[in-house]
Short mmCIF file of C-alpha atoms in Angstrom, two decimals:
data_model
loop_
_atom_site.label_atom_id
_atom_site.label_comp_id
_atom_site.label_asym_id
_atom_site.label_seq_id
_atom_site.Cartn_x
_atom_site.Cartn_y
_atom_site.Cartn_z
CA MET D 1 78.69 32.28 85.98
CA MET D 2 75.19 32.30 86.48
CA PRO D 3 73.17 29.75 84.88
CA TRP D 4 71.58 29.81 81.70
CA ARG D 5 68.53 31.27 81.85
CA PRO D 6 66.77 31.52 77.93
CA SER D 7 65.12 34.96 76.89
CA ALA D 8 61.27 35.24 76.25
CA GLU D 9 61.91 34.69 72.47
CA PHE D 10 64.20 31.29 72.87
CA THR D 11 61.28 30.20 75.38
CA ILE D 12 58.57 30.28 72.67
CA HIS D 13 60.68 28.91 69.91
CA TYR D 14 61.70 26.16 71.89
CA TRP D 15 58.81 25.12 73.87
CA PRO D 16 55.74 27.16 74.03
CA ALA D 17 54.03 28.26 77.34
CA ALA D 18 51.23 26.89 76.36
CA LYS D 19 52.26 23.79 75.06
CA MET D 20 54.55 22.93 77.81
CA ALA D 21 51.30 22.91 80.26
CA ARG D 22 49.15 20.94 78.09
CA SER D 23 52.79 18.65 78.27
CA SER D 24 52.33 18.95 82.11
CA SER D 25 48.60 18.43 82.18
CA CYS D 26 49.19 15.06 80.35
CA THR D 27 51.68 14.13 82.45
CA SER D 28 49.91 14.63 85.95
CA SER D 29 47.07 12.79 83.77
CA TRP D 30 49.50 9.72 82.93
CA ALA D 31 50.93 9.53 86.22
CA ARG D 32 47.31 9.58 87.65
CA ARG D 33 46.28 6.40 85.77
CA LEU D 34 49.10 4.01 86.85
CA PRO D 35 47.66 2.70 90.12
CA CYS D 36 50.78 2.76 92.24
CA PHE D 37 50.60 6.89 92.05
CA ASP D 38 49.63 7.89 95.55
CA GLY D 39 49.01 11.42 94.38
CA ASP D 40 53.13 13.16 95.62
CA SER D 41 55.39 12.59 92.52
CA SER D 42 58.00 13.56 94.44
CA ASN D 43 57.85 11.27 97.91
CA ARG D 44 57.76 8.03 94.97
CA PHE D 45 61.23 9.23 93.01
CA SER D 46 62.95 10.94 95.90
CA GLY D 47 64.48 7.78 96.84
CA ARG D 48 65.42 7.21 93.51
CA ASN D 49 64.32 3.13 93.69
CA LEU D 50 62.40 2.52 90.09
CA ALA D 51 62.43 -1.47 90.33
CA GLY D 52 58.87 -1.47 91.53
CA ASP D 53 56.90 1.30 89.56
CA LEU D 54 54.68 0.08 87.13
CA LEU D 55 54.96 1.05 83.44
CA PRO D 56 51.64 1.68 81.41
CA SER D 57 51.09 -0.84 78.48
CA LEU D 58 52.23 -0.02 75.07
CA GLY D 59 48.92 2.61 73.50
CA ALA D 60 47.73 3.01 76.88
CA THR D 61 45.03 5.63 76.63
CA THR D 62 45.15 8.71 79.37
CA GLN D 63 42.02 7.52 80.25
CA GLN D 64 42.21 7.05 84.09
CA PRO D 65 40.88 3.80 85.65
CA PRO D 66 38.53 3.60 88.36
CA LYS D 67 40.33 4.37 92.13
CA LEU D 68 41.67 1.19 94.26
CA ARG D 69 38.31 -0.80 95.84
CA LYS D 70 37.45 -0.02 99.58
CA TYR D 71 39.21 -1.77 101.81
CA LEU D 72 42.59 -2.43 99.68
CA VAL D 73 45.76 -1.58 100.78
CA SER D 74 48.42 -0.18 97.97
CA PRO D 75 51.09 -2.16 98.29
CA TYR D 76 53.27 1.84 98.02
CA ASP D 77 51.63 3.12 100.62
CA PRO D 78 54.28 4.18 102.86
CA ARG D 79 52.41 2.37 106.02
CA TYR D 80 52.28 -0.85 104.68
CA LYS D 81 56.49 -0.60 103.48
CA VAL D 82 56.84 0.03 107.70
CA TRP D 83 54.71 -2.73 107.98
CA GLU D 84 57.18 -5.19 106.15
CA ILE D 85 60.30 -3.69 106.73
CA PHE D 86 58.87 -4.80 110.97
CA LEU D 87 58.05 -8.13 109.61
CA ILE D 88 61.64 -8.49 108.45
CA LEU D 89 62.49 -7.29 111.78
CA LEU D 90 60.72 -10.45 113.43
CA VAL D 91 61.89 -13.14 110.65
CA VAL D 92 65.36 -12.25 111.55
CA TYR D 93 64.44 -13.64 115.33
CA SER D 94 62.69 -16.85 113.65
CA ALA D 95 65.58 -17.76 112.00
CA TRP D 96 67.93 -17.16 115.10
CA ILE D 97 65.43 -18.61 117.72
CA CYS D 98 64.07 -21.49 116.15
CA PRO D 99 67.00 -23.88 115.44
CA LEU D 100 67.89 -22.84 118.99
CA GLU D 101 64.80 -24.17 119.82
CA PHE D 102 64.61 -26.60 118.16
CA ALA D 103 68.31 -28.20 119.30
CA PHE D 104 69.33 -26.60 122.63
CA LEU D 105 65.31 -26.33 124.65
CA ARG D 106 64.75 -29.58 124.90
CA TYR D 107 62.29 -29.53 127.61
CA LEU D 108 60.10 -26.36 126.69
CA PRO D 109 60.36 -23.56 128.66
CA ARG D 110 56.91 -21.32 128.23
CA ALA D 111 58.00 -18.11 128.16
CA PRO D 112 60.48 -18.29 125.23
CA PHE D 113 57.78 -19.56 123.61
CA ILE D 114 55.39 -16.56 124.22
CA VAL D 115 57.01 -14.76 122.21
CA ASP D 116 56.73 -16.55 119.65
CA ASP D 117 53.28 -17.07 119.99
CA VAL D 118 52.97 -12.89 120.14
CA VAL D 119 55.67 -13.35 116.67
CA ASN D 120 52.92 -15.70 114.64
CA GLY D 121 49.86 -13.28 115.87
CA PHE D 122 51.71 -10.32 113.65
CA PHE D 123 52.27 -12.77 110.88
CA ALA D 124 48.96 -14.27 111.42
CA VAL D 125 48.02 -10.80 110.32
CA ASP D 126 50.16 -10.63 108.03
CA ILE D 127 47.99 -13.48 106.02
CA VAL D 128 44.76 -11.39 106.67
CA LEU D 129 46.32 -8.52 105.37
CA THR D 130 47.48 -10.39 102.19
CA PHE D 131 44.06 -10.90 100.75
CA PHE D 132 43.49 -7.06 100.47
CA VAL D 133 46.99 -5.67 99.04
CA PRO D 134 47.05 -5.50 95.12
CA TYR D 135 48.71 -7.22 93.12
CA VAL D 136 50.90 -6.43 90.05
CA ASP D 137 49.92 -9.03 87.68
CA THR D 138 53.42 -10.19 86.13
CA LYS D 139 51.87 -10.22 81.77
CA SER D 140 50.20 -7.43 81.93
CA CYS D 141 52.65 -5.29 84.53
CA LEU D 142 49.08 -4.13 86.12
CA LEU D 143 48.05 -3.75 89.13
CA VAL D 144 45.15 -5.95 90.28
CA ASP D 145 42.82 -5.20 92.45
CA GLY D 146 39.92 -7.71 92.55
CA PRO D 147 39.62 -9.36 95.60
CA ARG D 148 38.34 -12.96 94.09
CA LYS D 149 41.84 -12.30 91.87
CA ILE D 150 43.63 -11.48 94.71
CA ALA D 151 42.68 -14.33 97.13
CA VAL D 152 42.64 -17.24 94.17
CA ARG D 153 46.33 -15.89 93.74
CA TYR D 154 47.50 -16.36 96.77
CA LEU D 155 45.95 -18.78 97.85
CA SER D 156 47.34 -21.03 95.01
CA SER D 157 50.68 -19.76 95.88
CA TRP D 158 52.21 -19.54 99.11
CA PHE D 159 49.33 -19.44 101.47
CA ALA D 160 49.67 -23.04 102.49
CA PHE D 161 53.50 -22.68 103.27
CA ASP D 162 52.50 -19.69 105.17
CA LEU D 163 49.57 -20.19 107.38
CA CYS D 164 52.11 -23.86 108.37
CA SER D 165 54.98 -21.39 109.72
CA THR D 166 52.59 -19.67 111.76
CA PHE D 167 50.24 -22.28 113.15
CA PRO D 168 51.08 -22.35 116.85
CA PHE D 169 52.46 -25.77 117.54
CA HIS D 170 53.47 -25.14 120.96
CA SER D 171 50.37 -23.77 122.30
CA ILE D 172 48.36 -26.56 120.76
CA SER D 173 50.85 -29.50 122.13
CA LEU D 174 49.60 -28.10 125.88
CA LEU D 175 46.62 -28.83 125.35
CA PHE D 176 47.34 -32.90 125.82
CA ASN D 177 49.53 -31.62 129.06
CA SER D 178 53.16 -32.94 126.77
CA HIS D 179 55.81 -30.80 128.86
CA GLU D 180 58.10 -33.05 127.19
CA GLN D 181 58.26 -32.21 123.26
CA ARG D 182 58.77 -34.88 120.91
CA LEU D 183 61.14 -34.39 117.93
CA GLY D 184 58.46 -34.64 115.51
CA LEU D 185 56.31 -31.88 116.34
CA LYS D 186 59.18 -29.55 117.23
CA PHE D 187 60.39 -30.55 113.60
CA LEU D 188 57.38 -29.02 112.34
CA ASN D 189 58.29 -25.46 114.25
CA VAL D 190 61.32 -25.49 111.84
CA LEU D 191 58.44 -24.23 109.90
CA ARG D 192 58.59 -20.54 110.35
CA LEU D 193 62.01 -20.80 108.80
CA TRP D 194 60.12 -20.17 105.50
CA ARG D 195 59.29 -17.07 106.24
CA LEU D 196 63.58 -16.23 104.89
CA ARG D 197 62.30 -15.69 101.78
CA ARG D 198 61.21 -12.82 103.16
CA VAL D 199 64.96 -11.49 103.64
CA SER D 200 65.48 -13.58 99.96
CA SER D 201 63.38 -10.68 98.56
CA LEU D 202 64.49 -7.79 100.53
CA PHE D 203 68.23 -8.41 99.58
CA ALA D 204 67.02 -8.37 95.79
CA ARG D 205 65.57 -4.92 95.91
CA LEU D 206 68.11 -3.48 98.01
CA GLU D 207 71.00 -4.73 95.45
CA LYS D 208 68.79 -2.70 93.00
CA ASP D 209 67.67 0.06 95.16
CA ILE D 210 71.46 3.29 94.29
CA ARG D 211 70.62 4.86 97.25
CA PHE D 212 72.57 2.24 99.30
CA ASN D 213 76.24 0.64 98.33
CA TYR D 214 75.99 -2.37 96.24
CA ALA D 215 79.48 -4.36 96.93
CA VAL D 216 77.60 -3.28 101.04
CA VAL D 217 74.77 -5.02 100.06
CA ARG D 218 75.96 -8.19 98.73
CA CYS D 219 78.63 -8.53 101.24
CA THR D 220 76.01 -8.27 103.99
CA LYS D 221 73.99 -10.25 102.39
CA LEU D 222 77.11 -12.66 102.21
CA ILE D 223 77.71 -12.76 105.50
CA SER D 224 74.22 -13.15 106.27
CA VAL D 225 74.16 -16.31 104.70
CA THR D 226 77.42 -17.45 105.81
CA LEU D 227 76.38 -16.99 109.90
CA PHE D 228 72.78 -18.66 109.33
CA ALA D 229 74.54 -21.63 107.84
CA ILE D 230 77.05 -21.73 111.22
CA HIS D 231 74.20 -21.23 113.37
CA CYS D 232 71.54 -24.07 111.78
CA ALA D 233 74.73 -26.24 111.42
CA GLY D 234 76.06 -26.26 115.38
CA CYS D 235 72.33 -26.17 116.79
CA ILE D 236 71.95 -29.90 114.36
CA ASN D 237 75.30 -31.05 115.51
CA TYR D 238 74.21 -30.94 119.14
CA LEU D 239 70.52 -32.02 118.80
CA ILE D 240 72.15 -35.03 117.51
CA ALA D 241 74.73 -35.44 120.30
CA ASP D 242 71.67 -34.38 123.07
CA ARG D 243 69.84 -37.36 120.73
CA TYR D 244 72.84 -40.04 121.20
CA PRO D 245 71.72 -42.61 124.05
CA ASP D 246 75.37 -42.82 125.47
CA PRO D 247 76.62 -39.02 125.66
CA ARG D 248 79.81 -40.03 126.34
CA ARG D 249 80.18 -40.66 123.06
CA THR D 250 79.45 -37.81 121.85
CA TRP D 251 81.23 -35.04 119.95
CA ILE D 252 80.33 -32.68 122.88
CA GLY D 253 80.10 -35.81 125.26
CA ALA D 254 84.00 -36.57 124.80
CA VAL D 255 85.35 -32.90 126.37
CA MET D 256 82.17 -32.24 128.65
CA PRO D 257 80.41 -35.51 130.18
CA ASP D 258 78.14 -33.99 131.85
CA PHE D 259 76.91 -31.67 129.15
CA ARG D 260 73.46 -31.63 129.46
CA GLU D 261 74.00 -29.48 133.00
CA ALA D 262 76.08 -26.67 131.67
CA GLY D 263 74.41 -23.48 130.73
CA LEU D 264 72.98 -22.66 128.01
CA TRP D 265 75.51 -20.14 126.76
CA VAL D 266 78.53 -22.99 127.04
CA ARG D 267 77.05 -25.24 124.85
CA TYR D 268 75.91 -22.97 122.07
CA VAL D 269 79.70 -21.33 121.96
CA THR D 270 80.67 -24.66 121.86
CA SER D 271 78.67 -25.66 119.41
CA LEU D 272 79.16 -23.02 117.64
CA TYR D 273 82.91 -23.07 117.36
CA TRP D 274 82.52 -27.33 116.22
CA SER D 275 81.02 -25.45 113.43
CA ILE D 276 83.23 -22.40 112.79
CA THR D 277 86.01 -24.55 112.35
CA THR D 278 84.50 -27.24 110.62
CA MET D 279 83.46 -24.91 107.74
CA THR D 280 87.02 -23.16 107.63
CA THR D 281 88.81 -26.88 107.69
CA THR D 282 90.57 -25.98 110.00
CA GLY D 283 89.83 -28.84 112.12
CA TYR D 284 91.96 -28.70 116.04
CA GLY D 285 90.57 -31.85 116.27
CA ASP D 286 89.52 -31.28 120.04
CA LEU D 287 85.39 -31.72 119.02
CA HIS D 288 85.19 -34.23 116.14
CA ALA D 289 82.89 -37.08 115.21
CA GLU D 290 82.41 -39.94 117.23
CA ASN D 291 79.31 -42.54 116.53
CA THR D 292 78.22 -43.49 113.19
CA ARG D 293 75.60 -39.85 113.42
CA GLU D 294 77.68 -37.53 114.02
CA MET D 295 79.82 -38.63 111.00
CA LEU D 296 77.11 -39.17 108.73
CA PHE D 297 75.86 -35.67 109.40
CA GLY D 298 79.63 -34.13 109.39
CA VAL D 299 80.38 -35.79 105.80
CA ALA D 300 76.91 -33.64 104.59
CA TYR D 301 77.47 -29.95 106.18
CA MET D 302 81.12 -30.76 104.52
CA LEU D 303 80.03 -31.80 101.02
CA PHE D 304 77.89 -28.12 101.83
CA ASN D 305 80.76 -26.31 103.06
CA LEU D 306 81.96 -27.08 99.22
CA TRP D 307 79.11 -25.68 97.20
CA LEU D 308 79.26 -22.22 99.96
CA THR D 309 82.97 -21.68 99.73
CA ALA D 310 82.52 -21.61 95.85
CA TYR D 311 79.24 -19.12 96.52
CA LEU D 312 81.79 -16.77 98.99
CA ILE D 313 84.05 -16.99 96.76
CA GLY D 314 82.44 -16.54 93.66
CA ASN D 315 80.35 -13.83 94.82
CA MET D 316 83.63 -11.76 96.91
CA THR D 317 85.38 -12.51 93.73
CA ASN D 318 83.38 -10.63 91.56
CA LEU D 319 82.85 -7.82 93.75
CA VAL D 320 87.00 -7.71 94.14
CA VAL D 321 87.22 -7.59 90.30
CA HIS D 322 84.84 -5.59 89.91
CA SER D 323 86.48 -2.49 91.80
CA THR D 324 89.66 -3.22 90.16
CA SER D 325 89.51 -4.01 87.31
CA ARG D 326 89.66 -0.57 85.26
CA THR D 327 92.48 0.03 87.21
CA ARG D 328 94.14 -3.04 86.15
CA ASP D 329 93.56 -2.61 82.53
CA PHE D 330 94.89 1.41 83.22
CA ARG D 331 97.72 -0.02 84.80
CA ASP D 332 98.79 -2.56 81.88
CA MET D 333 97.60 0.69 79.09
CA VAL D 334 100.08 2.99 80.94
CA GLN D 335 102.42 -0.29 80.48
CA ALA D 336 102.18 -1.01 77.13
CA ALA D 337 101.89 2.74 75.68
CA SER D 338 106.20 2.92 77.35
CA GLU D 339 106.77 -0.49 75.49
CA PHE D 340 105.61 1.01 72.63
CA ALA D 341 107.36 4.17 72.95
CA ALA D 342 111.19 2.95 73.78
CA ARG D 343 110.48 -0.07 70.99
CA ASN D 344 109.86 2.70 68.87
CA GLN D 345 112.85 4.80 69.61
CA LEU D 346 109.79 7.77 70.05
CA PRO D 347 110.58 11.05 72.15
CA GLN D 348 109.99 12.32 74.84
CA GLN D 349 107.89 14.62 74.24
CA ILE D 350 105.09 12.31 72.39
CA GLU D 351 105.35 10.02 75.04
CA GLU D 352 104.67 12.58 77.35
CA GLN D 353 101.64 13.21 75.71
CA MET D 354 100.91 10.08 75.27
CA LEU D 355 100.47 8.94 78.63
CA ASN D 356 98.62 12.04 79.48
CA HIS D 357 95.76 11.14 77.42
CA ILE D 358 95.95 7.30 78.95
CA CYS D 359 95.65 9.05 82.35
CA LEU D 360 92.94 11.66 81.16
CA ARG D 361 91.04 9.11 79.47
CA PHE D 362 90.72 7.05 83.01
CA ARG D 363 89.71 9.90 84.75
CA THR D 364 87.18 10.83 82.14
CA GLU D 365 85.61 7.45 82.06
CA GLY D 366 85.55 6.96 85.48
CA ILE D 367 82.90 10.14 85.26
CA LYS D 368 80.35 8.40 82.38
CA GLN D 369 79.66 11.96 81.27
CA GLN D 370 79.43 10.88 77.53
CA GLU D 371 77.58 7.44 78.47
CA MET D 372 75.06 9.24 80.08
CA LEU D 373 74.07 11.95 77.56
CA ASP D 374 74.23 8.73 74.57
CA ILE D 375 71.86 6.91 76.65
CA LEU D 376 69.65 9.73 77.44
CA PRO D 377 66.65 10.79 74.41
CA LYS D 378 67.51 13.49 72.20
CA ALA D 379 65.24 16.06 73.12
CA MET D 380 66.94 15.05 76.94
CA ARG D 381 69.90 15.44 76.20
CA CYS D 382 69.23 18.73 74.16
CA SER D 383 67.52 20.91 77.72
CA VAL D 384 71.44 19.29 79.13
CA SER D 385 73.75 20.88 76.30
CA LEU D 386 71.19 24.13 76.13
CA TYR D 387 71.92 24.42 79.88
CA LEU D 388 75.59 23.76 80.34
CA PHE D 389 76.46 25.64 76.86
CA PHE D 390 74.94 28.45 75.88
CA PRO D 391 76.51 30.75 77.43
CA VAL D 392 79.49 29.23 76.96
CA VAL D 393 78.89 29.32 72.79
CA GLN D 394 76.30 33.11 72.93
CA GLY D 395 79.60 34.78 74.40
CA CYS D 396 81.90 33.55 71.72
CA TYR D 397 82.91 36.40 69.35
CA LEU D 398 82.10 34.19 66.10
CA PHE D 399 78.02 33.99 67.41
CA LYS D 400 77.81 37.52 68.04
CA GLY D 401 74.30 38.43 66.62
CA VAL D 402 73.41 35.23 65.52
CA SER D 403 69.77 34.04 66.71
CA SER D 404 68.57 31.63 70.35
CA GLY D 405 66.93 29.20 67.21
CA PHE D 406 70.68 28.95 65.26
CA ILE D 407 72.34 28.14 68.86
CA GLN D 408 70.32 26.22 70.18
CA GLN D 409 71.01 24.03 67.00
CA LEU D 410 74.95 24.11 67.46
CA VAL D 411 74.93 23.01 70.85
CA THR D 412 72.39 20.67 70.45
CA GLU D 413 75.05 18.90 67.74
CA MET D 414 78.37 19.64 69.79
CA GLN D 415 80.67 17.16 72.33
CA ALA D 416 82.28 17.90 74.86
CA GLU D 417 86.39 16.51 75.36
CA TYR D 418 88.96 16.47 77.92
CA PHE D 419 92.73 17.64 76.77
CA ALA D 420 95.68 16.83 78.99
CA PRO D 421 98.12 19.24 79.28
CA LYS D 422 100.91 19.31 76.62
CA GLU D 423 98.62 17.86 74.09
CA ASP D 424 97.92 18.82 70.67
CA ILE D 425 94.19 19.32 69.63
CA MET D 426 94.92 20.30 66.14
CA LEU D 427 97.97 20.13 64.01
CA GLN D 428 99.81 23.17 61.69
CA ASN D 429 99.00 22.44 57.98
CA GLU D 430 96.20 19.67 59.17
CA LYS D 431 93.10 19.69 56.89
CA PRO D 432 90.35 21.35 58.95
CA SER D 433 87.21 18.72 60.30
CA ASP D 434 86.31 20.42 63.18
CA LEU D 435 85.64 23.76 64.93
CA TYR D 436 86.76 23.86 68.79
CA LEU D 437 85.24 25.96 71.96
CA LEU D 438 87.71 26.22 74.87
CA VAL D 439 85.47 25.86 77.75
CA SER D 440 88.09 25.86 80.33
CA GLY D 441 91.67 25.15 80.81
CA SER D 442 94.41 27.39 78.38
CA VAL D 443 95.99 26.87 74.87
CA ASP D 444 99.23 27.92 73.32
CA ILE D 445 98.43 28.85 69.71
CA MET D 446 101.87 28.16 68.18
CA ALA D 447 103.66 27.72 64.58
CA PHE D 448 106.61 27.56 62.37
CA LEU D 449 108.57 30.21 61.85
CA ASP D 450 111.99 30.36 60.33
CA GLY D 451 112.21 26.19 60.38
CA THR D 452 111.21 26.64 65.11
CA GLU D 453 108.02 26.09 66.39
CA GLN D 454 107.30 29.25 68.68
CA ILE D 455 104.18 30.74 70.10
CA TYR D 456 102.00 33.02 68.29
CA GLY D 457 99.65 33.76 71.00
CA LYS D 458 97.41 31.95 74.05
CA ALA D 459 93.93 31.22 73.55
CA ALA D 460 91.89 32.02 76.78
CA GLU D 461 88.55 30.31 77.97
CA GLY D 462 85.42 31.40 75.82
CA GLU D 463 87.43 31.78 72.48
CA VAL D 464 87.07 29.35 69.41
CA LEU D 465 90.31 27.26 68.16
CA GLY D 466 90.34 25.84 64.46
CA GLU D 467 88.33 28.87 62.92
CA ILE D 468 90.38 29.97 60.14
CA GLY D 469 90.91 26.75 58.70
CA VAL D 470 86.32 25.89 58.42
CA MET D 471 85.66 29.01 57.84
CA SER D 472 88.13 29.74 54.74
CA ASN D 473 88.26 25.95 54.03
CA LYS D 474 92.49 25.60 53.40
CA PRO D 475 94.87 23.98 55.93
CA GLN D 476 94.50 25.07 59.55
CA PRO D 477 97.97 27.42 60.05
CA PHE D 478 97.97 26.78 63.81
CA THR D 479 98.73 24.48 65.70
CA PHE D 480 97.08 24.47 69.53
CA ARG D 481 98.94 23.15 72.24
CA THR D 482 96.94 22.59 75.74
CA THR D 483 98.49 23.95 78.98
CA LYS D 484 97.12 22.74 81.20
CA LEU D 485 93.77 20.52 81.86
CA SER D 486 91.71 21.56 79.43
CA GLN D 487 87.20 20.73 78.56
CA ILE D 488 86.89 21.84 74.72
CA LEU D 489 83.28 21.41 72.84
CA ARG D 490 83.73 20.42 69.64
CA VAL D 491 81.58 20.39 66.33
CA SER D 492 82.08 19.65 63.06
CA ARG D 493 82.40 21.08 59.72
CA SER D 494 80.11 19.40 57.93
CA LYS D 495 76.93 20.18 60.64
CA LEU D 496 77.96 23.79 60.93
CA MET D 497 78.35 24.41 57.74
CA ASP D 498 74.25 22.50 57.35
CA ILE D 499 73.42 24.52 59.87
CA MET D 500 74.40 28.15 58.70
CA GLN D 501 72.80 26.81 55.66
CA GLU D 502 69.54 26.51 56.70
CA ASN D 503 69.95 29.98 59.13
CA ARG D 504 70.90 32.07 55.99
CA ASP D 505 71.10 34.79 58.12
CA ASP D 506 72.62 33.69 60.92
CA GLY D 507 75.27 32.46 58.79
CA GLN D 508 75.85 34.83 57.31
CA THR D 509 76.32 37.32 60.62
CA ILE D 510 78.89 34.01 61.61
CA ARG D 511 80.98 35.29 58.25
CA SER D 512 81.14 38.84 58.69
CA ASN D 513 82.40 38.05 62.69
CA PHE D 514 84.92 36.26 61.67
CA GLN D 515 85.55 38.94 58.23
CA GLN D 516 85.79 41.28 60.92
CA VAL D 517 88.15 40.14 63.57
CA ASN D 518 90.65 38.07 61.58
CA GLU D 519 91.63 40.09 59.21
CA ILE D 520 94.01 41.78 60.55
CA GLU D 521 95.31 37.86 61.14
CA HIS D 522 94.87 36.68 57.69
CA ASP D 523 97.01 39.10 56.53
CA HIS D 524 99.77 38.17 58.61
CA VAL D 525 99.85 34.59 58.00
#
């Protein structure tokens, strides 16, 4: 079926060309007035991530505000986005190396800290850059590009923490020729973990970005939190053993008396092994606390694990329940329908219709077609319905010769429904309330003749069902039963009559079409 393209008459009726041009101009003008507009709307919306888009205030005029001041960097600039992603990679490196240096590198070698100084340099550049990046005001939802306001906001919020996490404490300590760092000075380097807030913000954005699977993003976040907790706990527990006066009375010294002389990889893997066995409550007993310090840390770590385990189980349960709840409800509904049919001794045909309807409902709920249409504005629903159903309605014999405006009004009031095989759409002698149009599938037209139900005919795609009862306002003379999965458009009789009343000429055409085609059938009935 070729996509429907409106005729010239319909185009003028539905949306005049001049009005469309003015609307397009107004839309582009409205888009340009947003501070986040960068001149390429296709790139802005192609990602389908609208969580960060600005909303215009109610009653906002179309006057274009001044552009961003010179030397300012738009937070929506693609280059700035790349810079943020690059910093995220550096944050991951800092989160891994910082506890490792704090615990295992008692005598600070120079090589790793040269890399740290380079990383600190990038974050120092970001601190300076932040003074030139406008921000979105949480109250007005507008982009603030005043340099003074940007500076005041940053200085009064995260500037001090960012500065402390970037300050090169190791390089300053070298000025005092200190080879072995004290624990207090090494603790200052741990302030670099403040940068992890960037990772938290990244996951918050990814969870709202529909380009990424929510379950995958959520599981990645949970795994990252778990691995980071294991890494930090192992490093801290090793630090306690390394600083204890008697190395043999430590958790690692009891099995490795000369653990300080062992390689970094062996000590690190042993620490991770202890951390994982403790977190999972496995506790083989080969590595355990040997002094009061280690016992206190073990108690604190196990209490933390109670919270972390509850957090992980709760999140994983929500993900699993969300993905399986529909299937569970479907199985319960099928079981309930089967029990209902058996308890009331229903015929097998009726039970089969019930189960087919439940199965079809389960399939269509996953598509969420009607829910999607319901949340759209009326004009947008009209556009979607016109594009999808206009050719089918226009080709129906009942609506031959009517105007495009009539079909437009009719299609807007129609609803699409699915019917499973062997399901009754309407019954013989049923009071007419709806008119049906078969879009796809196959339907048997049945009637009781001589006390038995016989097939009177078959309805093909594009034919109307129930028009005799609707147009004549009398009980429906036939039963319509699907033979395979069918998609059907439905419009209520009251809506159809109202539209015919508003368009008298089109209503007369419909009545004439009905009388011509159904004259023989009426005589037979």
